[in-house]
Amino acid sequence: MRIGRWILSAIVALGLVGWGVYTVRLQQANRKLALALEAERQMTINDVAYHANQAQTYLGKALASGSIAQTVRYLSNVQQHAVDAGNAVKQLPFESNVGPEGSKFIQQVGDLASALANRQAAGQEMTAQDRAQLTQIKTKADQISANLATALADFSASNQRMIKPVTFNTTLLLKGYQMQGVGKTTRSGEQSPISYTQGGSSTVTDTNKEMPSLIYDGPFSEHVSKEPPKMTGPAVTLQQAEAKLSQYVANFSQYQVTSRTEVNGKIPTYTFMLQRSGEKGQLSVQIAKNGGFLVQTNHSRPYNESTMTLKDARAKGTTYLNGLGFTGMVPTYGVTESGAATIVYAWSDGTVLHYRDQIKLKIALDTGEVVGFDGRQYLTSHHTREKMAASVTAETAKTKVNPNLAISRVQLAAIPNNAGTGDILCWEFTGTMGKQRYLVYINAKTGNEQQILQLIESDLGTFTI
Amino acid sequence: MSKRTLLGLLVLSLLFALALPLVAHGQARATLRYGSTGNDVRVAQTKLKDWGYYHGTVDGVYGWRTLDAIYTFQNYNGLLIDGIVGPRTWAALGEYGAPAGTGTAAAPAPAPARPAAAPAGGGGTDAGNIGNTALRQSDRDLLARLVSAESKGEPYEGMVAVAAVILNRIKDPKFPNTLQGVVYEVDAFEPVSNGTIYNPPVEEAVRAAQDAMNGWDPTNGALYFWNPATASSPWIWSRTITLTIGRHVFGL
């Protein structure tokens, strides 16, 4: 029957269409799931590297510290991060030919740190043997952390994925979907020393965190507190602020103002975008509504090949700051990246270096012009203070510094307190242990160890952690 | 065809073949920076690979391995180490597209044999420092990829603002404590859910990420950003807005 045939064909056609739509939907669902799992895996693999790095850093501080109380604290942090690293490792399907040494090592680090911390808390100082053992562990931890970090950097940069979405090919037909393990090699071809372990996931929240050391933007520069700025002045109008541009921007006549906006928040500002003709990129300038101070600038032009070094850049920066009327600014640490140098300047009153009153400058190494200015911390903290005097002499303070540190410089420095609201006067000792440099701060009133910072050095400059 | 014509053609083609390398090298090479893509990157990668500086694939993407190779190359050839391949570095690479008088045309020193377990970073740095520097690089890459996916095509200041929001979240107790935690927080960012975060970042995004990591923040501490044209949740509009750039609004 003709009609019958038509109906049959229609049903079959509909069935096919339905099947097609179903397949497409399945494919989309698969993709979504793959991406969700990918995100989790990416986070976990980053966690491993992060916690391993934290553990290694605290190991260093524990070794560099001269105070029992601080050492206990640092060792507890080591243990915490070792646990976190171990947990993260257990959530990843590392390929099974990666050795079991790594996981075992992480466990050992945690156990040793815990045992030492307990002994110290009971009042027993670290023996020479303890110290030797800890140093040995640190060396190994350094290496593992470096391997992990470089493997991770590779991984990040090459956009590898851990989960490949399903694609329609013969392998799928014949063998089915193959779940992939995590890649195993570091840049130099070595196995990354983490073992393949099975197990469920557990989350341990890290409540022992110190200052987040992830944002490597200079000593004490994370303390951009919620405090209102100390430097204020009479309110300025948009026109008045715009009139100041010629004062703040070098070669202002070369620029055109292309837009004006406002930014609310702790330091309300007027933001101007400036354009130099023929140049790719704009210069943004933020001027405070209260007082008309320069708050931030950022020039977005790409940089050409460098013609000067970080050292030359420091001098340029100092000249620039003097020109703007900021006196007494001393360059502390600097980093060069992709053709620009970022340098942290701190204010000195002649005797004490005040880290809270800091200004960051970004200087292009092709022309030497200052392409970035960040004065928010300076605006927040700078004020006329009472002269701070040390109750403890430098020699007394030195006795509190770990004797294994080879000291190269001593100076008085005011560092932020934990809340970021006040200054703590300290003796700052710059010392080397092994191949790493540390800054040890001894409270100049109490004589106790206040803080340790590690200096990360490379060909590109120094930043602190 | 007569013998003469054939001979003529042969000579012409020979001359053409001889001239070709000069022609090809005569074109000026673009200045390459971390994050650049294109054929010139391929050219540089090929040269570096031949001389033993570069150990990755020649893919035309200027990433971490290429950067490492360029640093080493610049170091061993007496150039300022900045990762920027401009006329001087191109000349050292043997590309004649460089303006006259810059650099030498003599073959640069091929890479010395690398010790197996020491990634470059220059002399004198040890594992502790290498690890920290590499982590900073991979953080920057992650941040750059997210910024690129979220705000490609936005003004540079907008990119720095997006990066700053992400970094501000790390310090805020309402959000996770690490960069990866903030980036991969469930449903926080569209590019993670739709996979665009895995695309290589545009070059501006890398510089913007760097600026934000060095502390620059045009948003005055904002923790949120959204596109007013597409944001539907009434909650997001209850945030205090600090500024607007391009197609994004930033708020606390």
XYZ file of C-alpha atoms in Angstrom:
717
model
C 0.000 0.000 0.000
C 1.310 3.310 -1.033
C 0.179 5.225 2.047
C 1.644 2.558 4.259
C 5.013 2.960 2.585
C 4.925 6.694 3.001
C 4.100 6.410 6.675
C 6.863 3.891 7.162
C 9.382 6.136 5.413
C 8.247 9.086 7.465
C 8.665 7.146 10.688
C 12.104 5.946 9.671
C 13.125 9.477 8.659
C 11.878 10.888 11.921
C 13.680 8.185 13.784
C 16.907 9.030 12.001
C 16.542 12.725 12.689
C 15.793 12.030 16.325
C 18.829 9.800 16.544
C 20.975 12.494 14.940
C 19.822 15.134 17.381
C 20.396 12.746 20.268
C 23.946 12.109 19.125
C 24.686 15.797 18.841
C 23.304 16.389 22.332
C 25.417 13.569 23.685
C 28.452 15.093 22.085
C 27.712 18.470 23.672
C 27.146 16.912 27.065
C 30.364 14.993 26.747
C 32.222 18.181 25.970
C 30.788 19.977 28.990
C 31.705 17.127 31.281
C 35.188 16.891 29.839
C 35.745 20.596 30.459
C 34.450 20.415 34.007
C 36.748 17.531 34.817
C 39.588 19.303 33.038
C 39.142 22.335 35.266
C 39.329 20.177 38.365
C 42.417 18.361 37.181
C 44.133 21.610 36.206
C 43.448 23.058 39.623
C 44.730 19.966 41.348
C 47.928 19.793 39.375
C 48.553 23.443 40.131
C 47.848 22.751 43.784
C 50.559 20.108 43.908
C 53.148 22.561 42.614
C 51.887 25.363 44.823
C 51.917 23.410 48.060
C 55.251 21.830 47.289
C 56.648 25.305 46.722
C 55.162 26.613 49.943
C 56.576 23.668 51.898
C 60.002 24.285 50.430
C 59.858 28.018 51.211
C 58.879 27.440 54.827
C 61.621 24.855 55.186
C 64.039 27.563 54.189
C 62.604 30.027 56.654
C 62.674 27.426 59.423
C 66.360 26.879 58.742
C 67.092 30.592 58.511
C 65.212 31.552 61.621
C 67.002 32.241 64.881
C 63.976 31.973 67.117
C 62.480 28.754 68.451
C 58.944 30.118 68.439
C 59.211 31.162 64.817
C 60.802 27.902 63.788
C 57.931 25.981 65.323
C 55.520 28.133 63.388
C 57.359 27.654 60.108
C 57.679 23.911 60.588
C 53.958 23.643 61.270
C 53.368 25.382 57.992
C 55.693 22.936 56.265
C 53.721 20.046 57.625
C 50.409 21.579 56.602
C 51.551 22.169 53.056
C 53.115 18.731 52.823
C 49.751 17.241 53.749
C 48.009 19.413 51.166
C 50.514 18.487 48.483
C 50.121 14.832 49.291
C 46.342 15.053 49.105
C 46.454 16.838 45.796
C 48.808 14.224 44.396
C 46.385 11.494 45.360
C 43.672 13.073 43.254
C 45.627 12.837 40.040
C 46.060 9.814 37.779
C 49.796 10.006 37.282
C 51.163 7.484 34.878
C 52.142 4.377 36.731
C 55.794 4.332 35.749
C 56.439 7.487 37.772
C 58.348 6.389 40.835
C 56.788 6.009 44.274
C 59.590 8.015 45.857
C 57.838 11.318 45.611
C 54.742 10.569 47.621
C 56.824 8.836 50.256
C 59.134 11.839 50.373
C 56.273 14.253 50.868
C 55.110 12.108 53.763
C 58.599 12.101 55.287
C 58.898 15.859 55.055
C 55.599 16.281 56.846
C 56.514 13.810 59.552
C 59.940 15.288 60.204
C 58.569 18.807 60.326
C 55.905 17.743 62.756
C 58.332 15.909 65.031
C 60.788 18.797 65.113
C 58.033 21.297 65.749
C 56.789 19.279 68.703
C 60.260 19.017 70.195
C 60.889 22.723 69.773
C 57.547 23.592 71.277
C 58.609 21.603 74.328
C 61.656 23.838 74.577
C 64.317 21.648 72.973
C 66.440 23.503 70.478
C 67.318 21.923 67.152
C 70.471 19.849 67.403
C 73.158 19.983 64.748
C 71.953 16.622 63.520
C 68.380 17.905 63.200
C 69.640 20.863 61.270
C 71.686 18.686 58.947
C 68.732 16.434 58.283
C 66.475 19.380 57.627
C 69.012 20.903 55.255
C 69.253 17.663 53.349
C 65.505 17.485 53.055
C 65.361 21.074 51.925
C 67.845 20.443 49.130
C 65.753 17.589 47.862
C 62.552 19.550 48.302
C 64.077 22.421 46.319
C 64.821 20.097 43.453
C 61.401 18.499 43.462
C 59.710 21.847 43.709
C 61.786 23.164 40.824
C 60.940 20.129 38.692
C 57.266 20.439 39.464
C 57.227 24.135 38.799
C 59.021 23.886 35.467
C 56.864 20.949 34.402
C 53.858 23.020 35.333
C 55.150 26.062 33.466
C 55.584 23.897 30.376
C 52.166 22.466 30.830
C 50.566 25.879 31.306
C 52.256 27.395 28.340
C 51.605 24.600 25.909
C 47.900 24.456 26.670
C 47.935 20.738 27.153
C 44.696 19.215 28.192
C 44.311 16.284 30.455
C 40.895 15.277 29.202
C 40.367 14.984 25.486
C 36.722 15.234 24.438
C 35.383 12.318 22.493
C 35.864 12.505 18.756
C 34.389 10.206 16.210
C 37.155 8.005 14.876
C 38.033 4.361 14.378
C 39.794 4.086 17.745
C 36.552 5.029 19.425
C 34.685 2.432 17.417
C 37.160 -0.345 17.988
C 38.563 0.314 21.444
C 36.216 2.762 23.128
C 37.189 5.949 24.971
C 40.670 5.922 26.538
C 41.039 7.987 29.709
C 44.419 9.651 29.774
C 46.846 9.792 32.615
C 48.822 12.872 33.512
C 52.070 13.453 31.663
C 55.159 12.640 33.538
C 58.258 14.352 32.285
C 59.971 17.577 33.218
C 61.737 19.792 30.747
C 64.968 17.891 30.921
C 63.232 14.606 30.391
C 63.373 13.361 33.969
C 60.489 11.639 35.628
C 58.692 13.921 37.990
C 59.006 12.103 41.281
C 55.393 11.713 42.228
C 53.819 8.329 42.465
C 50.603 7.040 41.129
C 48.248 6.379 43.987
C 44.622 5.518 44.063
C 42.185 6.878 46.451
C 39.408 9.260 47.075
C 39.663 12.952 47.486
C 39.836 14.839 50.687
C 40.061 18.536 51.146
C 42.169 19.984 53.895
C 41.730 23.714 54.188
C 44.941 25.534 54.909
C 44.215 27.775 57.853
C 47.845 28.284 58.754
C 48.543 30.587 55.860
C 51.077 33.317 56.126
C 51.026 36.371 53.915
C 49.940 35.090 50.522
C 53.240 34.776 48.755
C 51.732 34.246 45.362
C 51.767 37.801 44.211
C 55.428 38.478 43.906
C 55.185 42.199 43.688
C 57.766 43.383 46.111
C 58.445 43.475 49.815
C 55.428 44.271 51.964
C 53.475 45.555 48.993
C 50.539 43.288 49.627
C 49.600 45.354 52.612
C 47.501 47.736 50.589
C 45.173 47.926 53.502
C 41.565 48.904 53.659
C 42.583 52.050 55.481
C 41.581 55.383 54.020
C 44.535 57.308 52.567
C 46.554 59.425 54.953
C 47.464 61.849 52.206
C 44.418 63.924 51.370
C 43.700 67.449 50.311
C 40.900 69.703 49.114
C 38.634 68.163 46.501
C 39.565 68.959 42.902
C 37.259 69.180 39.935
C 37.720 67.302 36.686
C 39.095 70.412 35.017
C 41.550 71.076 37.798
C 42.727 67.482 37.666
C 43.143 67.677 33.907
C 45.221 70.788 34.322
C 47.640 68.796 36.442
C 48.381 66.373 33.623
C 51.090 68.586 32.211
C 52.778 68.440 35.582
C 52.600 64.681 35.944
C 53.167 63.491 32.399
C 56.548 63.949 30.748
C 56.268 65.430 27.230
C 52.579 66.032 27.801
C 52.387 68.165 24.679
C 52.822 65.017 22.591
C 49.586 63.569 23.934
C 45.877 64.029 23.337
C 43.323 63.310 26.050
C 40.887 60.838 24.536
C 38.643 60.038 27.479
C 37.789 61.025 31.032
C 36.121 58.734 33.566
C 35.811 58.378 37.310
C 36.708 55.539 39.614
C 35.041 55.071 43.004
C 36.433 53.220 45.956
C 38.932 53.831 48.697
C 40.876 56.433 46.688
C 38.360 58.021 44.315
C 40.068 59.252 41.171
C 39.600 60.816 37.780
C 41.043 58.596 35.038
C 42.351 60.109 31.825
C 43.342 58.151 28.736
C 46.081 59.783 26.697
C 47.162 58.972 23.174
C 50.416 59.867 21.483
C 49.996 60.127 17.721
C 51.346 57.207 15.749
C 51.842 55.086 18.817
C 50.220 51.777 19.532
C 48.898 51.820 23.058
C 47.550 54.430 25.426
C 48.636 56.024 28.670
C 46.157 55.985 31.507
C 46.571 58.497 34.335
C 44.617 58.408 37.586
C 44.509 61.554 39.718
C 43.013 61.589 43.208
C 39.814 63.544 43.679
C 40.967 64.432 47.169
C 44.078 66.488 46.818
C 44.852 66.022 43.153
C 47.723 63.606 43.820
C 49.013 61.270 41.156
C 47.682 57.821 41.983
C 48.471 55.441 39.146
C 49.663 55.552 35.558
C 50.060 52.767 33.058
C 51.289 52.957 29.492
C 50.232 50.081 27.296
C 52.668 50.364 24.416
C 54.701 47.259 23.555
C 58.425 47.468 24.295
C 61.282 47.111 21.860
C 64.676 45.640 22.500
C 66.307 46.813 25.712
C 69.094 49.339 25.560
C 69.759 49.535 29.277
C 69.931 47.371 32.362
C 67.985 47.300 35.602
C 70.702 49.382 37.226
C 70.308 52.177 34.664
C 66.569 51.992 35.086
C 66.880 52.558 38.832
C 68.666 55.845 38.229
C 66.007 56.946 35.741
C 63.320 56.148 38.252
C 64.947 58.130 41.024
C 65.267 61.150 38.714
C 61.600 60.841 37.757
C 60.439 60.693 41.373
C 62.562 63.649 42.379
C 61.073 65.569 39.482
C 57.587 64.890 40.781
C 58.539 66.102 44.224
C 58.921 62.746 45.977
C 62.096 63.109 47.969
C 63.933 60.501 49.950
C 62.801 57.564 47.800
C 65.261 54.673 47.835
C 65.113 51.870 45.251
C 64.792 48.476 46.916
C 63.951 45.479 44.752
C 63.426 45.233 41.047
C 62.529 42.766 38.338
C 62.859 42.958 34.573
C 60.265 41.259 32.437
C 59.736 41.397 28.708
C 61.531 44.667 28.241
C 60.377 46.657 31.265
C 61.759 46.974 34.767
C 59.455 47.176 37.788
C 61.189 48.738 40.778
C 59.927 49.272 44.305
C 60.956 52.549 45.951
C 60.589 53.022 49.679
C 60.788 56.279 51.579
C 63.671 56.866 53.925
C 63.782 59.597 56.555
C 67.549 59.357 56.655
C 67.785 56.673 59.311
C 64.824 54.380 58.845
C 63.615 52.854 55.583
C 59.807 52.890 55.586
C 58.479 50.030 53.497
C 54.873 51.080 53.918
C 55.527 54.332 52.123
C 56.312 52.754 48.821
C 55.951 53.684 45.191
C 56.340 51.268 42.319
C 57.673 52.364 38.985
C 57.630 50.545 35.684
C 60.410 51.704 33.359
C 60.693 50.749 29.710
C 64.168 49.464 28.992
C 64.108 50.489 25.340
C 63.790 54.236 25.840
C 64.153 54.630 29.595
C 60.852 56.393 29.980
C 58.705 55.710 33.004
C 55.682 53.813 31.730
C 54.011 53.001 35.005
C 53.537 54.582 38.417
C 51.721 53.136 41.405
C 51.567 55.429 44.421
C 48.512 54.001 46.177
C 50.477 52.613 49.085
C 52.402 55.830 49.522
C 49.156 57.808 49.526
C 47.660 55.434 52.058
C 50.561 55.392 54.493
C 52.765 58.426 54.131
C 52.564 60.953 56.932
C 54.864 62.811 59.263
C 55.743 60.381 61.955
C 57.384 60.766 65.286
C 61.016 59.841 65.018
C 61.302 56.144 65.747
C 64.147 55.095 67.981
C 65.501 51.619 68.496
C 65.615 50.327 72.058
C 67.821 47.453 71.044
C 71.217 47.981 69.456
C 72.233 46.380 66.193
C 74.775 44.172 67.977
C 72.187 42.827 70.420
C 69.764 42.235 67.587
C 72.449 40.369 65.694
C 72.691 37.782 68.456
C 69.107 36.824 67.690
C 69.881 36.115 64.062
C 70.610 32.526 63.106
C 74.415 32.112 63.235
C 74.322 30.098 60.017
C 73.342 33.203 58.070
C 76.218 35.139 56.543
C 75.157 38.740 57.038
C 75.980 41.285 54.350
C 73.963 44.339 55.354
C 72.205 45.817 58.382
C 69.806 48.743 58.406
C 66.824 50.085 60.301
C 63.510 49.483 58.575
C 59.874 50.041 59.438
C 57.681 47.202 58.268
C 53.894 46.960 58.355
C 52.192 45.232 61.258
C 49.872 42.338 60.503
C 46.824 44.518 60.050
C 48.730 46.865 57.791
C 47.759 49.816 59.930
C 50.979 50.638 61.742
C 54.763 50.440 61.620
C 57.058 48.079 63.455
C 60.624 49.302 63.726
C 63.087 46.524 62.989
C 66.724 45.843 62.328
C 66.848 44.412 58.829
C 69.635 41.870 58.303
C 70.379 40.690 54.775
C 71.984 37.266 54.988
C 72.887 34.296 52.857
C 72.435 30.639 53.738
C 73.588 28.187 51.156
C 72.603 29.692 47.841
C 69.607 31.620 49.060
C 69.319 35.106 50.484
C 67.042 36.059 53.307
C 65.925 39.247 54.986
C 65.598 38.788 58.734
C 63.710 41.412 60.711
C 64.455 41.718 64.417
C 62.035 43.931 66.336
C 64.029 46.960 67.468
C 61.960 47.375 70.614
C 61.651 43.813 71.893
C 64.649 42.191 70.215
C 62.553 39.246 68.989
C 62.529 37.871 65.490
C 59.626 39.501 63.731
C 59.638 38.283 60.150
C 61.724 36.531 57.496
C 61.518 37.143 53.788
C 63.239 35.078 51.139
C 64.799 36.858 48.180
C 64.163 35.159 44.865
C 66.945 35.981 42.491
C 67.428 35.352 38.824
C 69.081 37.037 35.880
C 65.987 39.140 35.621
C 66.153 40.712 39.038
C 65.141 40.119 42.614
C 61.766 39.816 44.179
C 60.741 38.763 47.639
C 58.584 35.996 48.934
C 61.353 24.851 -27.923
C 64.713 25.809 -29.380
C 67.909 25.078 -27.576
C 68.559 28.731 -27.078
C 65.246 29.390 -25.390
C 65.819 26.402 -23.177
C 69.239 27.648 -22.172
C 67.844 31.082 -21.548
C 65.142 29.687 -19.314
C 67.673 27.583 -17.441
C 69.892 30.570 -16.732
C 66.915 32.633 -15.654
C 65.653 29.982 -13.302
C 69.133 29.546 -11.853
C 69.412 33.252 -11.201
C 65.973 33.237 -9.679
C 66.873 30.354 -7.401
C 70.027 32.120 -6.307
C 68.202 35.351 -5.647
C 65.406 33.726 -3.722
C 67.207 33.344 -0.399
C 68.265 36.974 -0.532
C 64.737 38.030 -1.325
C 63.318 35.914 1.431
C 65.774 37.285 3.962
C 65.337 40.781 2.684
C 61.926 41.101 4.260
C 62.066 42.727 7.670
C 61.160 40.488 10.545
C 58.566 41.564 13.073
C 59.608 42.256 16.641
C 58.652 39.217 18.679
C 57.614 39.210 22.298
C 56.308 36.594 24.675
C 52.823 35.818 23.424
C 53.489 36.661 19.771
C 52.366 34.263 17.090
C 53.066 33.905 13.395
C 55.520 32.847 10.779
C 58.372 34.969 12.116
C 58.113 33.085 15.376
C 58.459 29.879 13.393
C 61.576 31.220 11.698
C 63.177 32.095 15.015
C 62.206 28.762 16.556
C 63.696 26.856 13.633
C 67.003 28.671 13.913
C 67.146 28.196 17.664
C 66.272 24.551 17.330
C 69.028 23.971 14.793
C 71.576 25.507 17.095
C 70.420 23.573 20.128
C 68.833 26.351 22.179
C 65.230 25.365 21.621
C 63.848 21.979 22.565
C 60.170 22.368 21.841
C 58.085 22.052 18.708
C 58.225 24.658 15.955
C 54.653 25.849 16.258
C 54.789 29.583 15.681
C 53.674 30.368 19.223
C 56.102 32.314 21.438
C 55.652 30.540 24.742
C 57.648 29.567 27.788
C 60.080 27.237 26.037
C 60.767 29.744 23.306
C 61.304 32.448 25.929
C 63.788 30.258 27.722
C 65.632 29.621 24.461
C 65.747 33.321 23.598
C 67.060 34.206 27.058
C 69.861 31.670 26.690
C 70.603 32.818 23.161
C 70.734 36.474 24.152
C 72.908 35.634 27.131
C 75.461 33.683 25.129
C 75.594 36.242 22.365
C 76.198 39.250 24.526
C 72.789 40.832 24.013
C 70.668 42.337 26.744
C 68.453 39.587 28.103
C 64.874 40.711 27.645
C 63.134 38.073 25.587
C 62.394 40.611 22.870
C 63.484 39.622 19.383
C 64.139 42.925 17.668
C 66.592 44.008 15.000
C 69.683 43.200 17.092
C 68.563 39.734 18.039
C 67.377 39.005 14.501
C 70.769 40.037 13.199
C 72.447 37.719 15.674
C 70.109 34.990 14.466
C 71.436 35.597 10.985
C 68.338 37.159 9.499
C 69.293 39.847 7.054
C 66.081 41.764 7.484
C 67.801 43.824 10.138
C 68.616 47.451 9.366
C 72.233 47.970 8.257
C 74.872 48.398 10.908
C 73.172 46.507 13.693
C 74.765 43.349 14.957
C 77.127 41.056 13.148
C 76.359 38.751 10.291
C 78.901 36.237 11.517
C 77.465 32.968 12.781
C 76.590 33.318 16.461
C 77.904 30.817 18.998
C 75.826 27.657 18.965
C 74.430 26.627 22.324
C 76.886 24.986 24.666
C 75.944 21.501 25.805
C 73.336 21.790 28.493
C 73.823 20.018 31.782
C 71.010 17.507 32.056
C 69.171 18.704 35.111
C 69.643 22.448 35.110
C 67.075 24.499 33.230
C 68.419 27.864 32.109
C 67.897 30.906 34.242
C 71.449 32.083 33.942
C 74.441 31.151 35.994
C 74.412 30.885 39.743
C 70.722 30.333 40.389
C 69.819 27.205 42.243
C 66.810 24.932 42.371
C 65.051 27.008 44.999
C 65.113 30.120 42.869
C 64.361 28.285 39.642
C 61.265 26.745 41.179
C 59.944 30.075 42.352
C 60.669 31.832 39.075
C 58.996 29.051 37.114
C 55.908 29.185 39.321
C 55.639 32.885 38.715
C 55.833 32.193 34.967
C 53.122 29.572 35.055
C 50.899 31.769 37.223
C 51.349 34.545 34.762
C 50.473 32.224 31.870
C 47.324 31.038 33.577
C 46.265 34.574 34.397
C 47.104 35.721 30.863
C 45.035 32.949 29.289
C 42.003 33.783 31.407
C 42.343 37.511 30.775
C 42.756 36.887 27.067
C 39.696 34.673 26.883
C 37.572 37.073 28.939
C 38.597 40.354 27.402
C 40.288 39.878 24.050
C 39.545 42.957 22.026
C 38.979 45.125 25.070
C 41.246 48.090 25.733
C 44.501 47.274 27.519
C 43.352 48.993 30.691
C 40.329 46.689 30.696
C 42.607 43.660 30.549
C 44.683 44.898 33.473
C 41.418 45.497 35.334
C 40.207 41.931 34.738
C 43.556 40.545 35.893
C 43.460 42.773 38.966
C 39.989 41.523 39.915
C 41.224 37.948 39.800
C 44.210 38.796 41.989
C 42.069 40.838 44.394
C 39.924 37.779 44.939
C 42.903 35.800 46.192
C 43.377 38.231 49.066
C 39.677 38.358 49.923
C 38.307 35.853 52.420
C 35.160 35.264 50.349
C 37.181 33.591 47.639
C 39.771 30.772 47.393
C 43.312 31.516 48.535
C 45.285 30.580 45.456
C 45.270 31.770 41.861
C 44.224 28.340 40.624
C 41.466 28.198 43.239
C 40.063 31.514 42.066
C 40.389 30.716 38.364
C 38.892 27.242 38.520
C 36.226 28.028 41.118
C 33.089 26.299 39.923
C 31.094 28.479 37.539
C 33.156 31.561 38.280
C 34.463 32.217 34.780
C 32.892 31.383 31.446
C 36.179 30.541 29.653
C 36.778 27.672 32.090
C 33.342 26.201 31.383
C 33.582 26.576 27.638
C 37.237 25.686 27.167
C 38.488 28.966 25.722
C 40.877 29.323 28.649
C 43.114 26.742 26.998
C 43.784 28.909 23.940
C 47.135 30.727 23.803
C 46.866 34.290 25.138
C 47.163 37.366 22.955
C 50.344 39.324 23.567
C 48.603 42.251 25.306
C 47.045 39.866 27.797
C 50.473 38.649 28.857
C 51.666 42.175 29.535
C 48.421 43.006 31.298
C 48.756 39.939 33.532
C 52.302 40.972 34.342
C 51.242 44.501 35.284
C 48.539 43.158 37.571
C 50.945 40.722 39.210
C 53.292 43.641 39.780
C 50.508 45.380 41.661
C 48.752 47.645 39.178
C 44.998 47.860 39.734
C 42.864 50.401 37.880
C 39.724 49.185 39.666
C 40.458 50.297 43.227
C 40.118 46.814 44.645
C 37.119 45.495 42.704
C 36.162 41.863 43.166
C 33.590 41.474 40.419
C 33.195 42.356 36.798
C 30.326 41.782 34.437
C 28.976 42.751 31.084
C 25.983 45.061 31.613
C 24.498 43.951 28.307
C 24.306 40.306 29.310
C 24.250 40.202 33.107
C 20.842 39.092 34.254
C 21.311 38.409 37.945
C 19.851 41.165 40.144
C 22.412 40.319 42.805
C 25.384 41.426 40.707
C 23.821 44.838 40.249
C 23.739 45.307 44.004
C 27.549 45.515 43.971
C 29.134 48.943 44.343
C 30.451 49.864 40.944
C 33.939 51.312 40.916
C 34.468 51.788 37.218
C 33.477 50.974 33.651
C 35.901 50.138 30.860
C 34.885 48.934 27.432
C 32.142 46.376 27.771
C 32.825 45.515 31.406
C 31.667 47.057 34.638
C 33.800 46.495 37.749
C 32.531 46.455 41.307
C 33.121 45.602 44.932
